[in-house]
Amino acid sequence: MMHNPIADRAKTAQFTGVLETTRPLLFDSTFLSKLEQLYLLSKKLFRGAHRAERRSRQIGSSLEFADYRNYTAGDDLRSIDWNIYGRLDRLFIKLFEQEQDLDISFLIDASGSMRWTPEIREPFDQPRLPKFDQARRIAASLAYIGLANLDRVNIHYFASRLEEDMGFCRGKSQFHKVLDFLREAPELEGETRLLPSLRTFAQRMKRRGLVFLLSDFFDPQGVEEGLAMLRYHQFEVHLIQILDPAEIRPGAAGDLRLIESETGTAFEITANDSLLNRYHAEIDAFLARLATFSLENGISYAQASTGVSFEDLVLRVLRDGRMIQ
Amino acid sequence: MTFLNLWAAGFVALAPVIVLLYLLKLKRRSQTVSTLMFWQRVLQESRRRAFFQKLRQFLSLLLHLLIFALILGALMRPVFDRFVRKGGSTVLILDTRARMQAAESDETPRFARARAQAAGLIRQTSGARQMALISANATPVVVTPFTDDEKALRQGLDSLAPTDAGGDIEPSIELAEYLLASRKGERRIVVLTDHAPGDAGRKRPLPVTYVACGRASDNVAITRFATRPLLNSPETSEVLLEMANFGRKPAKGNVEISFDGKLLDVKPYLLGAGERRLEIFPTVPRPSAHARGWLSARLDAPDALPVDNIAYAVLSAQPPSRVLLVTKGNWFLEKLLAADQGVSSELVEPDAFNPALASKFDAVILDQFLPPGFDLASAQQNFLFIKATPFGDGQTPLDQPLISDTDAQHPVMRLVNLQNITMLRAASLALPKLAGWNWQAPIRSFDHPMMITGERLGAGASRRVAALAIDITDSDLPLRVAFPLLMSNTIHWLAGEQTAEIAGALAGATIPLEANESISTEPEFPGTPSSNEKPKAVRSGFFQPLRNGFYRINRPDGAHWLAVNTFDAAESDLRAPDSPPDESPHPSLLPLANLASWPIWQYLAIAAFALFAGEWWLFHRRRTE
């Protein structure tokens, strides 16, 4: 696809003013230019709604050859392959692939655990975004990539259930809408319940497409069943697990009363080296299980730590996770 | 077991408070986390170990109660019943003799060990167990009488230091027995020494326990150091030095003789094991009238006991004898008196002589002159009569007498050889019958005394008289070597040099002082600058020097010096009897552990502290809650 650099620069400049005043989804023009070079990967071919730049299962009028079929009355004579007619003395019609758009859905976990920030920081820690802000920034970035490639982008929030979505939008001009929706995220209550949320999502979506699931996946009921259900409904799933370093390696010590951010449940512990070691082993096993499940089920998986710089995360981590190229 | 502070048991009422405090819920720090999912899973495993969890809590409470119980026990000051059943009295005898200055293999003096052990014993003092402290050296001294005041005993102990004196432990034990005689309950004598007496095992009225404070070791010592003027050269003295090796191995080194702090002579020595040796330093000049006359000897090889490696002696500066020569002219006598540096003489004619003049001199020589009406009994001066004597028997003079007998032991006859003396004539003398006098005839010609000496015995001012029967010019005596010797001996004997003052004493000996005498209480040493401050002095009575050195004695005739030394083989011999060095000390000496254990309350306090530290460590390692 050919780009018009002058037009692109104009569009970028048009967004920059808005984006740079939109906290916390702050992007600069250089970063957006880099995003425009990227492309959201889909291993499957989906049926699209509009002509666009992405290959689809439909036969259309692109330059990509798809197949031959016998000529029937009423076919466009311009589609007849005259070379074959010369050799075989039979009429065949050349079929071409249709390039369509792709439905891309972002499911953002808006539960209390995503809004949690660590109370105790190491003395020389850089200030970090809450996980929810990190999720929204990643979603905004990926949505921009999708919009730039004329895909249809939709955003959902969920916690214990799926909330109302933004509605599909298409084209860079709709990026304002994306940003507004992300900025005005609702404050949801309750625990993370992935299965009912994903079941609602699958029922609500008429067309299949890419699903980016941004969450910490701290679902006591487990995430495997929900993800399997999405796979069953032919969605291509990308998991982006957002974690704070303090969750992976907590520095807690002493007699503590731990209060869960989602439910307010209190739990008393006496943190010592032994207990912390067991905690580390437990969370490492949890992360390993999720990664293994993703690998076994053809789900892309990336871990996005709030301790990693955002630009590095989008341009390197997600690319390594085979989510963009 | 008896508790001395029973009132402390009232603190038991605080034990429930500890339990109550322990049951109070621990205030925990609140911290918000994103999820409890993992913490709950982790602690599910811990819940399975709830029994051990409870045990940890129980252990913590148990430790707290145990610490409380130990502190309580320490406050109550428990003692074993056998110590308090009847009460008890203990006399500690601390050996402060010179040998206690000996250094052990770790350079610690024996006395320091003994004092540490005594301090351990003093800690056992209580109301029912009183103690007294005796210092044992030349004479026993009660440092602290019977008391239960540990502080007073400690102060008494701190005031003690090893002396340079020798002595015997036995008087100290007898004093302790005397002190304990009127006491009731358990009575005990503890002797802290490095050397138990030979009869330590014998049965005594009260039990005596010897506590060992040292081990046998080798030592080299100076056991004698003395001076005397040379007979043939009164201006110089000879020095006698005796060294002894109280060890199993030969010892060698140098002995240095210093005079008034300046090195005078150095002589190497090599002493075999157990050997004693005398060294004579023959020509040490006698001091001038202004010198102190401090003579010191030092062995330069270090050994276990330094105090006996240095010895002190005094070379007394003898003032010249004042002699009055009454003669019409005697060239030989005049020259002899002028040549003798120990004599200050004056010459008068017989006509100018009077008794008042004679009273200013130590000796008066009457050459062929006898004052008219001279009465020997009433005269107060010391006289040498030549030819004209009050001892004539009225017989005719002897013609060419021969000297048949001489008394070589008499002081006037020292080194005098009168063989082949030719005499022209001599007065016939007879020993007087004056009562209260000791008359002798050191030179005789058969039955006739050629020389008579007399010394008045008994109290009062001493008087001496000598008479020579010949006119020295009527013989060849002035031409013989015997003449100056005989005259010098006679003059110095008359002047009283025979009764030379004692310039040395042993440390710990008792020195009597006359009413007009005083002695400094602190010794002085060569090489130390003399202080401008007037030293403390004992003015009358008795004085017992306990440190070696030079003590100043002030007498009416001026200041004199007294050299004080240890000079006691028993002190210098650090070998235990019948046991070679480096083996166990005397068998009757008990090891310290039997006696000097700390009181129980200190053990309890230490245990409480150790438990407290352990509990603190466990808490911070989260082993307890």
mmCIF file of C-alpha atoms in Angstrom, chain A residues 113 116 119-120 218 220 247 253-261 265 267-270 272 275-276 278-279 282 286 289, chain B residues 25-43 45-47 49 56 619 621-623 625:
data_model
loop_
_atom_site.group_PDB
_atom_site.id
_atom_site.type_symbol
_atom_site.label_atom_id
_atom_site.label_comp_id
_atom_site.label_asym_id
_atom_site.label_seq_id
_atom_site.Cartn_x
_atom_site.Cartn_y
_atom_site.Cartn_z
ATOM 1 C CA SER A 113 -6.550 -4.932 40.972
ATOM 2 C CA TRP A 116 -3.803 -0.800 42.384
ATOM 3 C CA GLU A 119 2.391 1.549 48.604
ATOM 4 C CA ILE A 120 6.010 0.748 49.286
ATOM 5 C CA PHE A 218 -5.801 -12.406 38.650
ATOM 6 C CA PRO A 220 -9.462 -16.798 41.239
ATOM 7 C CA GLU A 247 3.439 -7.981 42.477
ATOM 8 C CA ALA A 253 8.429 -7.657 55.532
ATOM 9 C CA GLY A 254 7.193 -7.945 59.068
ATOM 10 C CA ASP A 255 3.756 -8.343 60.508
ATOM 11 C CA LEU A 256 1.305 -7.140 57.886
ATOM 12 C CA ARG A 257 -2.391 -6.903 57.378
ATOM 13 C CA LEU A 258 -2.884 -7.272 53.647
ATOM 14 C CA ILE A 259 -6.014 -5.723 52.187
ATOM 15 C CA GLU A 260 -7.132 -6.828 48.744
ATOM 16 C CA SER A 261 -7.832 -3.908 46.469
ATOM 17 C CA THR A 265 -10.672 -8.567 52.239
ATOM 18 C CA PHE A 267 -5.418 -11.174 55.420
ATOM 19 C CA GLU A 268 -2.730 -11.243 58.116
ATOM 20 C CA ILE A 269 0.712 -12.504 57.418
ATOM 21 C CA THR A 270 4.158 -12.389 58.973
ATOM 22 C CA ASN A 272 9.768 -13.441 56.294
ATOM 23 C CA LEU A 275 7.155 -16.889 53.137
ATOM 24 C CA LEU A 276 8.378 -14.551 50.423
ATOM 25 C CA ARG A 278 7.081 -19.437 48.687
ATOM 26 C CA TYR A 279 5.159 -16.457 47.292
ATOM 27 C CA GLU A 282 3.649 -19.461 43.563
ATOM 28 C CA PHE A 286 1.093 -18.969 37.827
ATOM 29 C CA ARG A 289 1.052 -21.887 33.577
ATOM 30 C CA LYS B 25 -3.238 -8.865 69.502
ATOM 31 C CA LEU B 26 -0.277 -7.776 67.568
ATOM 32 C CA LYS B 27 -0.855 -4.506 65.786
ATOM 33 C CA ARG B 28 -0.010 -5.158 62.198
ATOM 34 C CA ARG B 29 0.835 -2.694 59.496
ATOM 35 C CA SER B 30 -1.857 -2.450 56.831
ATOM 36 C CA GLN B 31 -0.840 -2.777 53.238
ATOM 37 C CA THR B 32 -3.077 -2.890 50.168
ATOM 38 C CA VAL B 33 -2.272 -5.508 47.549
ATOM 39 C CA SER B 34 -3.749 -6.141 44.131
ATOM 40 C CA THR B 35 -4.830 -9.656 44.994
ATOM 41 C CA LEU B 36 -4.655 -12.044 47.913
ATOM 42 C CA MET B 37 -4.881 -15.013 45.585
ATOM 43 C CA PHE B 38 -1.230 -16.002 45.889
ATOM 44 C CA TRP B 39 -0.860 -15.123 49.579
ATOM 45 C CA GLN B 40 -3.837 -17.326 50.388
ATOM 46 C CA ARG B 41 -2.436 -20.185 48.383
ATOM 47 C CA VAL B 42 0.939 -19.839 50.087
ATOM 48 C CA LEU B 43 -0.563 -19.685 53.545
ATOM 49 C CA GLU B 45 0.280 -24.697 53.231
ATOM 50 C CA SER B 46 1.146 -22.870 56.428
ATOM 51 C CA ARG B 47 -2.289 -23.572 57.829
ATOM 52 C CA ARG B 49 1.289 -26.607 59.907
ATOM 53 C CA ARG B 56 5.967 -21.309 67.990
ATOM 54 C CA PHE B 619 11.889 -13.100 66.805
ATOM 55 C CA ARG B 621 14.207 -14.534 62.214
ATOM 56 C CA ARG B 622 10.408 -15.001 62.552
ATOM 57 C CA ARG B 623 10.948 -18.218 64.433
ATOM 58 C CA GLU B 625 5.730 -14.611 67.112
#
